[in-house]
Amino acid sequence: MKLRFDIITIFPNIFKPVINESIIKRAQEKNKVVIKVHDLRDYTEDKHKKVDDRPFGGGPGMVMSLQPIVDAVRKIKGRRKVKTILMCPTGKP
């Protein structure tokens, strides 16, 4: 059985060196795992490919826009029943 990992990020180039080295690279070469990196900006609806927004109610900082995240997850999952892990900004599911 081949494992599939889809990574959604706004920094896809950061992952390319990691997934093309060492054990992960060998697993891909042996068709044991498939890793696809998706740029979240490809799922935005505005011409500037904006993925963040101001917090509701004001305040400092920015928050991720929900629309591109939902669209990306729906498109990638399609009709497949798969486990989905969404990480918070601290890196915890």
PDB file of N, CA and C in Angstrom:
ATOM      1  N   MET A   1       0.836  -1.181   0.000  1.00  0.00           N
ATOM      2  CA  MET A   1       0.000   0.000   0.000  1.00  0.00           C
ATOM      3  C   MET A   1       0.880   1.245   0.000  1.00  0.00           C
ATOM      4  N   LYS A   2       0.571   2.152  -0.897  1.00  0.00           N
ATOM      5  CA  LYS A   2       1.345   3.375  -1.018  1.00  0.00           C
ATOM      6  C   LYS A   2       0.731   4.464  -0.143  1.00  0.00           C
ATOM      7  N   LEU A   3       1.556   5.084   0.687  1.00  0.00           N
ATOM      8  CA  LEU A   3       1.099   6.206   1.503  1.00  0.00           C
ATOM      9  C   LEU A   3       1.130   7.479   0.678  1.00  0.00           C
ATOM     10  N   ARG A   4       0.170   8.345   0.915  1.00  0.00           N
ATOM     11  CA  ARG A   4       0.138   9.620   0.201  1.00  0.00           C
ATOM     12  C   ARG A   4       0.058  10.744   1.221  1.00  0.00           C
ATOM     13  N   PHE A   5       0.919  11.719   1.048  1.00  0.00           N
ATOM     14  CA  PHE A   5       0.916  12.904   1.888  1.00  0.00           C
ATOM     15  C   PHE A   5       0.782  14.124   0.989  1.00  0.00           C
ATOM     16  N   ASP A   6      -0.190  14.962   1.274  1.00  0.00           N
ATOM     17  CA  ASP A   6      -0.361  16.228   0.571  1.00  0.00           C
ATOM     18  C   ASP A   6      -0.086  17.335   1.575  1.00  0.00           C
ATOM     19  N   ILE A   7       0.871  18.172   1.261  1.00  0.00           N
ATOM     20  CA  ILE A   7       1.258  19.267   2.146  1.00  0.00           C
ATOM     21  C   ILE A   7       0.798  20.569   1.510  1.00  0.00           C
ATOM     22  N   ILE A   8      -0.003  21.327   2.243  1.00  0.00           N
ATOM     23  CA  ILE A   8      -0.482  22.624   1.766  1.00  0.00           C
ATOM     24  C   ILE A   8       0.288  23.694   2.525  1.00  0.00           C
ATOM     25  N   THR A   9       0.935  24.590   1.804  1.00  0.00           N
ATOM     26  CA  THR A   9       1.794  25.585   2.429  1.00  0.00           C
ATOM     27  C   THR A   9       1.861  26.852   1.579  1.00  0.00           C
ATOM     28  N   ILE A  10       2.278  27.946   2.195  1.00  0.00           N
ATOM     29  CA  ILE A  10       2.531  29.155   1.402  1.00  0.00           C
ATOM     30  C   ILE A  10       4.018  29.241   1.041  1.00  0.00           C
ATOM     31  N   PHE A  11       4.801  28.263   1.494  1.00  0.00           N
ATOM     32  CA  PHE A  11       6.229  28.213   1.186  1.00  0.00           C
ATOM     33  C   PHE A  11       6.602  26.844   0.611  1.00  0.00           C
ATOM     34  N   PRO A  12       6.126  26.510  -0.583  1.00  0.00           N
ATOM     35  CA  PRO A  12       6.373  25.164  -1.124  1.00  0.00           C
ATOM     36  C   PRO A  12       7.847  24.857  -1.379  1.00  0.00           C
ATOM     37  N   ASN A  13       8.646  25.853  -1.678  1.00  0.00           N
ATOM     38  CA  ASN A  13      10.059  25.596  -1.982  1.00  0.00           C
ATOM     39  C   ASN A  13      10.855  25.144  -0.765  1.00  0.00           C
ATOM     40  N   ILE A  14      10.348  25.401   0.430  1.00  0.00           N
ATOM     41  CA  ILE A  14      11.034  24.958   1.642  1.00  0.00           C
ATOM     42  C   ILE A  14      11.000  23.430   1.746  1.00  0.00           C
ATOM     43  N   PHE A  15       9.945  22.810   1.259  1.00  0.00           N
ATOM     44  CA  PHE A  15       9.774  21.364   1.410  1.00  0.00           C
ATOM     45  C   PHE A  15      10.533  20.559   0.362  1.00  0.00           C
ATOM     46  N   LYS A  16      10.773  21.120  -0.804  1.00  0.00           N
ATOM     47  CA  LYS A  16      11.386  20.358  -1.898  1.00  0.00           C
ATOM     48  C   LYS A  16      12.734  19.740  -1.534  1.00  0.00           C
ATOM     49  N   PRO A  17      13.655  20.483  -0.916  1.00  0.00           N
ATOM     50  CA  PRO A  17      14.927  19.839  -0.556  1.00  0.00           C
ATOM     51  C   PRO A  17      14.753  18.713   0.465  1.00  0.00           C
ATOM     52  N   VAL A  18      13.815  18.868   1.377  1.00  0.00           N
ATOM     53  CA  VAL A  18      13.610  17.872   2.430  1.00  0.00           C
ATOM     54  C   VAL A  18      13.044  16.573   1.863  1.00  0.00           C
ATOM     55  N   ILE A  19      12.052  16.676   0.978  1.00  0.00           N
ATOM     56  CA  ILE A  19      11.414  15.457   0.468  1.00  0.00           C
ATOM     57  C   ILE A  19      12.221  14.776  -0.627  1.00  0.00           C
ATOM     58  N   ASN A  20      13.295  15.409  -1.064  1.00  0.00           N
ATOM     59  CA  ASN A  20      14.137  14.812  -2.097  1.00  0.00           C
ATOM     60  C   ASN A  20      15.476  14.342  -1.550  1.00  0.00           C
ATOM     61  N   GLU A  21      15.519  14.022  -0.279  1.00  0.00           N
ATOM     62  CA  GLU A  21      16.747  13.563   0.363  1.00  0.00           C
ATOM     63  C   GLU A  21      16.481  12.336   1.228  1.00  0.00           C
ATOM     64  N   SER A  22      17.511  11.584   1.485  1.00  0.00           N
ATOM     65  CA  SER A  22      17.567  10.539   2.504  1.00  0.00           C
ATOM     66  C   SER A  22      16.460   9.491   2.400  1.00  0.00           C
ATOM     67  N   ILE A  23      15.909   9.116   3.545  1.00  0.00           N
ATOM     68  CA  ILE A  23      14.922   8.038   3.634  1.00  0.00           C
ATOM     69  C   ILE A  23      13.665   8.384   2.846  1.00  0.00           C
ATOM     70  N   ILE A  24      13.261   9.626   2.902  1.00  0.00           N
ATOM     71  CA  ILE A  24      12.046  10.048   2.196  1.00  0.00           C
ATOM     72  C   ILE A  24      12.226   9.891   0.691  1.00  0.00           C
ATOM     73  N   LYS A  25      13.385  10.250   0.187  1.00  0.00           N
ATOM     74  CA  LYS A  25      13.665  10.104  -1.241  1.00  0.00           C
ATOM     75  C   LYS A  25      13.636   8.630  -1.649  1.00  0.00           C
ATOM     76  N   ARG A  26      14.255   7.778  -0.857  1.00  0.00           N
ATOM     77  CA  ARG A  26      14.281   6.342  -1.182  1.00  0.00           C
ATOM     78  C   ARG A  26      12.882   5.739  -1.149  1.00  0.00           C
ATOM     79  N   ALA A  27      12.082   6.156  -0.194  1.00  0.00           N
ATOM     80  CA  ALA A  27      10.703   5.652  -0.118  1.00  0.00           C
ATOM     81  C   ALA A  27       9.914   6.048  -1.359  1.00  0.00           C
ATOM     82  N   GLN A  28      10.144   7.253  -1.857  1.00  0.00           N
ATOM     83  CA  GLN A  28       9.459   7.693  -3.074  1.00  0.00           C
ATOM     84  C   GLN A  28       9.959   6.914  -4.291  1.00  0.00           C
ATOM     85  N   GLU A  29      11.250   6.684  -4.367  1.00  0.00           N
ATOM     86  CA  GLU A  29      11.815   5.933  -5.488  1.00  0.00           C
ATOM     87  C   GLU A  29      11.302   4.495  -5.528  1.00  0.00           C
ATOM     88  N   LYS A  30      11.014   3.923  -4.370  1.00  0.00           N
ATOM     89  CA  LYS A  30      10.493   2.554  -4.288  1.00  0.00           C
ATOM     90  C   LYS A  30       8.967   2.516  -4.342  1.00  0.00           C
ATOM     91  N   ASN A  31       8.357   3.649  -4.644  1.00  0.00           N
ATOM     92  CA  ASN A  31       6.893   3.769  -4.730  1.00  0.00           C
ATOM     93  C   ASN A  31       6.183   3.339  -3.451  1.00  0.00           C
ATOM     94  N   LYS A  32       6.786   3.608  -2.323  1.00  0.00           N
ATOM     95  CA  LYS A  32       6.165   3.322  -1.027  1.00  0.00           C
ATOM     96  C   LYS A  32       5.365   4.519  -0.527  1.00  0.00           C
ATOM     97  N   VAL A  33       5.747   5.699  -0.990  1.00  0.00           N
ATOM     98  CA  VAL A  33       5.109   6.928  -0.524  1.00  0.00           C
ATOM     99  C   VAL A  33       5.057   7.948  -1.666  1.00  0.00           C
ATOM    100  N   VAL A  34       4.001   8.730  -1.665  1.00  0.00           N
ATOM    101  CA  VAL A  34       3.860   9.843  -2.605  1.00  0.00           C
ATOM    102  C   VAL A  34       3.693  11.103  -1.766  1.00  0.00           C
ATOM    103  N   ILE A  35       4.521  12.093  -2.036  1.00  0.00           N
ATOM    104  CA  ILE A  35       4.423  13.360  -1.312  1.00  0.00           C
ATOM    105  C   ILE A  35       4.212  14.466  -2.333  1.00  0.00           C
ATOM    106  N   LYS A  36       3.121  15.188  -2.169  1.00  0.00           N
ATOM    107  CA  LYS A  36       2.812  16.303  -3.064  1.00  0.00           C
ATOM    108  C   LYS A  36       2.743  17.573  -2.230  1.00  0.00           C
ATOM    109  N   VAL A  37       3.401  18.603  -2.706  1.00  0.00           N
ATOM    110  CA  VAL A  37       3.402  19.892  -2.023  1.00  0.00           C
ATOM    111  C   VAL A  37       2.553  20.850  -2.847  1.00  0.00           C
ATOM    112  N   HIS A  38       1.574  21.460  -2.196  1.00  0.00           N
ATOM    113  CA  HIS A  38       0.640  22.361  -2.861  1.00  0.00           C
ATOM    114  C   HIS A  38       0.824  23.776  -2.334  1.00  0.00           C
ATOM    115  N   ASP A  39       0.871  24.734  -3.245  1.00  0.00           N
ATOM    116  CA  ASP A  39       0.974  26.143  -2.862  1.00  0.00           C
ATOM    117  C   ASP A  39      -0.427  26.666  -2.566  1.00  0.00           C
ATOM    118  N   LEU A  40      -0.669  27.094  -1.338  1.00  0.00           N
ATOM    119  CA  LEU A  40      -1.984  27.588  -0.939  1.00  0.00           C
ATOM    120  C   LEU A  40      -2.429  28.758  -1.810  1.00  0.00           C
ATOM    121  N   ARG A  41      -1.481  29.529  -2.300  1.00  0.00           N
ATOM    122  CA  ARG A  41      -1.824  30.696  -3.134  1.00  0.00           C
ATOM    123  C   ARG A  41      -2.517  30.286  -4.440  1.00  0.00           C
ATOM    124  N   ASP A  42      -2.327  29.050  -4.868  1.00  0.00           N
ATOM    125  CA  ASP A  42      -2.989  28.565  -6.084  1.00  0.00           C
ATOM    126  C   ASP A  42      -4.494  28.395  -5.891  1.00  0.00           C
ATOM    127  N   TYR A  43      -4.968  28.459  -4.663  1.00  0.00           N
ATOM    128  CA  TYR A  43      -6.385  28.242  -4.367  1.00  0.00           C
ATOM    129  C   TYR A  43      -7.105  29.521  -3.951  1.00  0.00           C
ATOM    130  N   THR A  44      -6.471  30.664  -4.130  1.00  0.00           N
ATOM    131  CA  THR A  44      -7.117  31.932  -3.781  1.00  0.00           C
ATOM    132  C   THR A  44      -8.000  32.397  -4.926  1.00  0.00           C
ATOM    133  N   GLU A  45      -8.894  33.310  -4.616  1.00  0.00           N
ATOM    134  CA  GLU A  45      -9.817  33.820  -5.630  1.00  0.00           C
ATOM    135  C   GLU A  45      -9.495  35.243  -6.065  1.00  0.00           C
ATOM    136  N   ASP A  46      -8.539  35.883  -5.426  1.00  0.00           N
ATOM    137  CA  ASP A  46      -8.228  37.262  -5.812  1.00  0.00           C
ATOM    138  C   ASP A  46      -6.980  37.311  -6.684  1.00  0.00           C
ATOM    139  N   LYS A  47      -6.826  38.394  -7.409  1.00  0.00           N
ATOM    140  CA  LYS A  47      -5.729  38.500  -8.372  1.00  0.00           C
ATOM    141  C   LYS A  47      -4.362  38.618  -7.702  1.00  0.00           C
ATOM    142  N   HIS A  48      -4.328  38.996  -6.430  1.00  0.00           N
ATOM    143  CA  HIS A  48      -3.059  39.154  -5.727  1.00  0.00           C
ATOM    144  C   HIS A  48      -2.615  37.875  -5.006  1.00  0.00           C
ATOM    145  N   LYS A  49      -3.434  36.829  -5.086  1.00  0.00           N
ATOM    146  CA  LYS A  49      -3.141  35.533  -4.458  1.00  0.00           C
ATOM    147  C   LYS A  49      -2.920  35.688  -2.951  1.00  0.00           C
ATOM    148  N   LYS A  50      -3.758  36.494  -2.324  1.00  0.00           N
ATOM    149  CA  LYS A  50      -3.657  36.796  -0.900  1.00  0.00           C
ATOM    150  C   LYS A  50      -4.245  35.649  -0.069  1.00  0.00           C
ATOM    151  N   VAL A  51      -3.511  35.203   0.946  1.00  0.00           N
ATOM    152  CA  VAL A  51      -3.964  34.091   1.783  1.00  0.00           C
ATOM    153  C   VAL A  51      -4.197  34.495   3.238  1.00  0.00           C
ATOM    154  N   ASP A  52      -3.959  35.765   3.561  1.00  0.00           N
ATOM    155  CA  ASP A  52      -4.171  36.205   4.936  1.00  0.00           C
ATOM    156  C   ASP A  52      -5.103  37.408   4.977  1.00  0.00           C
ATOM    157  N   ASP A  53      -5.566  37.720   6.172  1.00  0.00           N
ATOM    158  CA  ASP A  53      -6.521  38.807   6.353  1.00  0.00           C
ATOM    159  C   ASP A  53      -6.348  39.372   7.754  1.00  0.00           C
ATOM    160  N   ARG A  54      -6.944  40.511   7.988  1.00  0.00           N
ATOM    161  CA  ARG A  54      -6.898  41.119   9.325  1.00  0.00           C
ATOM    162  C   ARG A  54      -7.817  40.333  10.265  1.00  0.00           C
ATOM    163  N   PRO A  55      -7.484  40.299  11.553  1.00  0.00           N
ATOM    164  CA  PRO A  55      -8.344  39.592  12.507  1.00  0.00           C
ATOM    165  C   PRO A  55      -9.725  40.236  12.609  1.00  0.00           C
ATOM    166  N   PHE A  56     -10.750  39.415  12.741  1.00  0.00           N
ATOM    167  CA  PHE A  56     -12.110  39.916  12.921  1.00  0.00           C
ATOM    168  C   PHE A  56     -12.157  40.715  14.215  1.00  0.00           C
ATOM    169  N   GLY A  57     -12.695  41.908  14.152  1.00  0.00           N
ATOM    170  CA  GLY A  57     -12.768  42.763  15.339  1.00  0.00           C
ATOM    171  C   GLY A  57     -11.529  43.613  15.536  1.00  0.00           C
ATOM    172  N   GLY A  58     -10.587  43.545  14.605  1.00  0.00           N
ATOM    173  CA  GLY A  58      -9.385  44.371  14.707  1.00  0.00           C
ATOM    174  C   GLY A  58      -8.298  43.726  15.534  1.00  0.00           C
ATOM    175  N   GLY A  59      -7.311  44.504  15.835  1.00  0.00           N
ATOM    176  CA  GLY A  59      -6.181  44.008  16.616  1.00  0.00           C
ATOM    177  C   GLY A  59      -4.955  43.819  15.744  1.00  0.00           C
ATOM    178  N   PRO A  60      -3.810  43.587  16.376  1.00  0.00           N
ATOM    179  CA  PRO A  60      -2.562  43.448  15.621  1.00  0.00           C
ATOM    180  C   PRO A  60      -2.456  42.086  14.936  1.00  0.00           C
ATOM    181  N   GLY A  61      -1.611  42.032  13.934  1.00  0.00           N
ATOM    182  CA  GLY A  61      -1.319  40.765  13.277  1.00  0.00           C
ATOM    183  C   GLY A  61      -2.266  40.426  12.143  1.00  0.00           C
ATOM    184  N   MET A  62      -2.059  39.244  11.604  1.00  0.00           N
ATOM    185  CA  MET A  62      -2.859  38.749  10.493  1.00  0.00           C
ATOM    186  C   MET A  62      -3.276  37.313  10.811  1.00  0.00           C
ATOM    187  N   VAL A  63      -4.342  36.864  10.164  1.00  0.00           N
ATOM    188  CA  VAL A  63      -4.807  35.484  10.296  1.00  0.00           C
ATOM    189  C   VAL A  63      -4.948  34.887   8.900  1.00  0.00           C
ATOM    190  N   MET A  64      -4.916  33.565   8.816  1.00  0.00           N
ATOM    191  CA  MET A  64      -5.080  32.909   7.522  1.00  0.00           C
ATOM    192  C   MET A  64      -6.535  33.019   7.079  1.00  0.00           C
ATOM    193  N   SER A  65      -6.741  33.269   5.796  1.00  0.00           N
ATOM    194  CA  SER A  65      -8.093  33.296   5.231  1.00  0.00           C
ATOM    195  C   SER A  65      -8.606  31.864   5.118  1.00  0.00           C
ATOM    196  N   LEU A  66      -9.851  31.667   5.443  1.00  0.00           N
ATOM    197  CA  LEU A  66     -10.428  30.325   5.420  1.00  0.00           C
ATOM    198  C   LEU A  66     -10.660  29.811   4.000  1.00  0.00           C
ATOM    199  N   GLN A  67     -11.094  30.676   3.100  1.00  0.00           N
ATOM    200  CA  GLN A  67     -11.486  30.265   1.749  1.00  0.00           C
ATOM    201  C   GLN A  67     -10.412  29.460   1.021  1.00  0.00           C
ATOM    202  N   PRO A  68      -9.164  29.919   0.931  1.00  0.00           N
ATOM    203  CA  PRO A  68      -8.193  29.105   0.194  1.00  0.00           C
ATOM    204  C   PRO A  68      -7.880  27.772   0.871  1.00  0.00           C
ATOM    205  N   ILE A  69      -7.947  27.734   2.194  1.00  0.00           N
ATOM    206  CA  ILE A  69      -7.673  26.480   2.906  1.00  0.00           C
ATOM    207  C   ILE A  69      -8.765  25.454   2.605  1.00  0.00           C
ATOM    208  N   VAL A  70     -10.012  25.877   2.717  1.00  0.00           N
ATOM    209  CA  VAL A  70     -11.140  24.972   2.440  1.00  0.00           C
ATOM    210  C   VAL A  70     -11.101  24.503   0.991  1.00  0.00           C
ATOM    211  N   ASP A  71     -10.880  25.423   0.061  1.00  0.00           N
ATOM    212  CA  ASP A  71     -10.833  25.051  -1.357  1.00  0.00           C
ATOM    213  C   ASP A  71      -9.700  24.069  -1.643  1.00  0.00           C
ATOM    214  N   ALA A  72      -8.540  24.305  -1.049  1.00  0.00           N
ATOM    215  CA  ALA A  72      -7.396  23.414  -1.272  1.00  0.00           C
ATOM    216  C   ALA A  72      -7.682  22.013  -0.733  1.00  0.00           C
ATOM    217  N   VAL A  73      -8.184  21.932   0.486  1.00  0.00           N
ATOM    218  CA  VAL A  73      -8.468  20.622   1.088  1.00  0.00           C
ATOM    219  C   VAL A  73      -9.527  19.879   0.281  1.00  0.00           C
ATOM    220  N   ARG A  74     -10.584  20.563  -0.103  1.00  0.00           N
ATOM    221  CA  ARG A  74     -11.650  19.911  -0.893  1.00  0.00           C
ATOM    222  C   ARG A  74     -11.132  19.406  -2.229  1.00  0.00           C
ATOM    223  N   LYS A  75     -10.350  20.217  -2.906  1.00  0.00           N
ATOM    224  CA  LYS A  75      -9.843  19.825  -4.226  1.00  0.00           C
ATOM    225  C   LYS A  75      -8.876  18.641  -4.107  1.00  0.00           C
ATOM    226  N   ILE A  76      -7.994  18.686  -3.141  1.00  0.00           N
ATOM    227  CA  ILE A  76      -6.999  17.628  -2.989  1.00  0.00           C
ATOM    228  C   ILE A  76      -7.654  16.317  -2.553  1.00  0.00           C
ATOM    229  N   LYS A  77      -8.592  16.387  -1.621  1.00  0.00           N
ATOM    230  CA  LYS A  77      -9.264  15.177  -1.146  1.00  0.00           C
ATOM    231  C   LYS A  77     -10.164  14.578  -2.210  1.00  0.00           C
ATOM    232  N   GLY A  78     -10.833  15.421  -2.966  1.00  0.00           N
ATOM    233  CA  GLY A  78     -11.778  14.904  -3.944  1.00  0.00           C
ATOM    234  C   GLY A  78     -12.822  14.056  -3.254  1.00  0.00           C
ATOM    235  N   ARG A  79     -13.072  12.876  -3.792  1.00  0.00           N
ATOM    236  CA  ARG A  79     -14.058  11.968  -3.200  1.00  0.00           C
ATOM    237  C   ARG A  79     -13.410  10.919  -2.297  1.00  0.00           C
ATOM    238  N   ARG A  80     -12.110  10.989  -2.148  1.00  0.00           N
ATOM    239  CA  ARG A  80     -11.411  10.010  -1.311  1.00  0.00           C
ATOM    240  C   ARG A  80     -11.703  10.262   0.167  1.00  0.00           C
ATOM    241  N   LYS A  81     -11.861   9.188   0.917  1.00  0.00           N
ATOM    242  CA  LYS A  81     -12.011   9.298   2.371  1.00  0.00           C
ATOM    243  C   LYS A  81     -10.620   9.161   2.966  1.00  0.00           C
ATOM    244  N   VAL A  82     -10.084  10.273   3.413  1.00  0.00           N
ATOM    245  CA  VAL A  82      -8.726  10.274   3.954  1.00  0.00           C
ATOM    246  C   VAL A  82      -8.689  11.057   5.262  1.00  0.00           C
ATOM    247  N   LYS A  83      -7.675  10.774   6.047  1.00  0.00           N
ATOM    248  CA  LYS A  83      -7.476  11.535   7.274  1.00  0.00           C
ATOM    249  C   LYS A  83      -6.879  12.886   6.914  1.00  0.00           C
ATOM    250  N   THR A  84      -7.362  13.912   7.588  1.00  0.00           N
ATOM    251  CA  THR A  84      -6.877  15.265   7.345  1.00  0.00           C
ATOM    252  C   THR A  84      -6.400  15.849   8.663  1.00  0.00           C
ATOM    253  N   ILE A  85      -5.180  16.353   8.661  1.00  0.00           N
ATOM    254  CA  ILE A  85      -4.625  16.989   9.848  1.00  0.00           C
ATOM    255  C   ILE A  85      -4.365  18.448   9.510  1.00  0.00           C
ATOM    256  N   LEU A  86      -5.020  19.336  10.233  1.00  0.00           N
ATOM    257  CA  LEU A  86      -4.792  20.767  10.069  1.00  0.00           C
ATOM    258  C   LEU A  86      -4.000  21.245  11.272  1.00  0.00           C
ATOM    259  N   MET A  87      -2.896  21.922  11.017  1.00  0.00           N
ATOM    260  CA  MET A  87      -2.043  22.391  12.099  1.00  0.00           C
ATOM    261  C   MET A  87      -2.395  23.831  12.468  1.00  0.00           C
ATOM    262  N   CYS A  88      -2.256  24.148  13.730  1.00  0.00           N
ATOM    263  CA  CYS A  88      -2.450  25.526  14.172  1.00  0.00           C
ATOM    264  C   CYS A  88      -1.107  26.257  14.019  1.00  0.00           C
ATOM    265  N   PRO A  89      -1.072  27.571  14.203  1.00  0.00           N
ATOM    266  CA  PRO A  89       0.185  28.308  14.033  1.00  0.00           C
ATOM    267  C   PRO A  89       1.325  27.820  14.930  1.00  0.00           C
ATOM    268  N   THR A  90       1.003  27.185  16.043  1.00  0.00           N
ATOM    269  CA  THR A  90       2.064  26.683  16.919  1.00  0.00           C
ATOM    270  C   THR A  90       2.599  25.333  16.456  1.00  0.00           C
ATOM    271  N   GLY A  91       1.984  24.764  15.415  1.00  0.00           N
ATOM    272  CA  GLY A  91       2.438  23.483  14.889  1.00  0.00           C
ATOM    273  C   GLY A  91       1.776  22.281  15.518  1.00  0.00           C
ATOM    274  N   LYS A  92       0.731  22.503  16.293  1.00  0.00           N
ATOM    275  CA  LYS A  92       0.015  21.399  16.940  1.00  0.00           C
ATOM    276  C   LYS A  92      -1.300  21.147  16.216  1.00  0.00           C
ATOM    277  N   PRO A  93      -1.694  19.864  16.029  1.00  0.00           N
ATOM    278  CA  PRO A  93      -2.963  19.581  15.339  1.00  0.00           C
ATOM    279  C   PRO A  93      -4.172  20.012  16.155  1.00  0.00           C
TER     280      PRO A  93
END
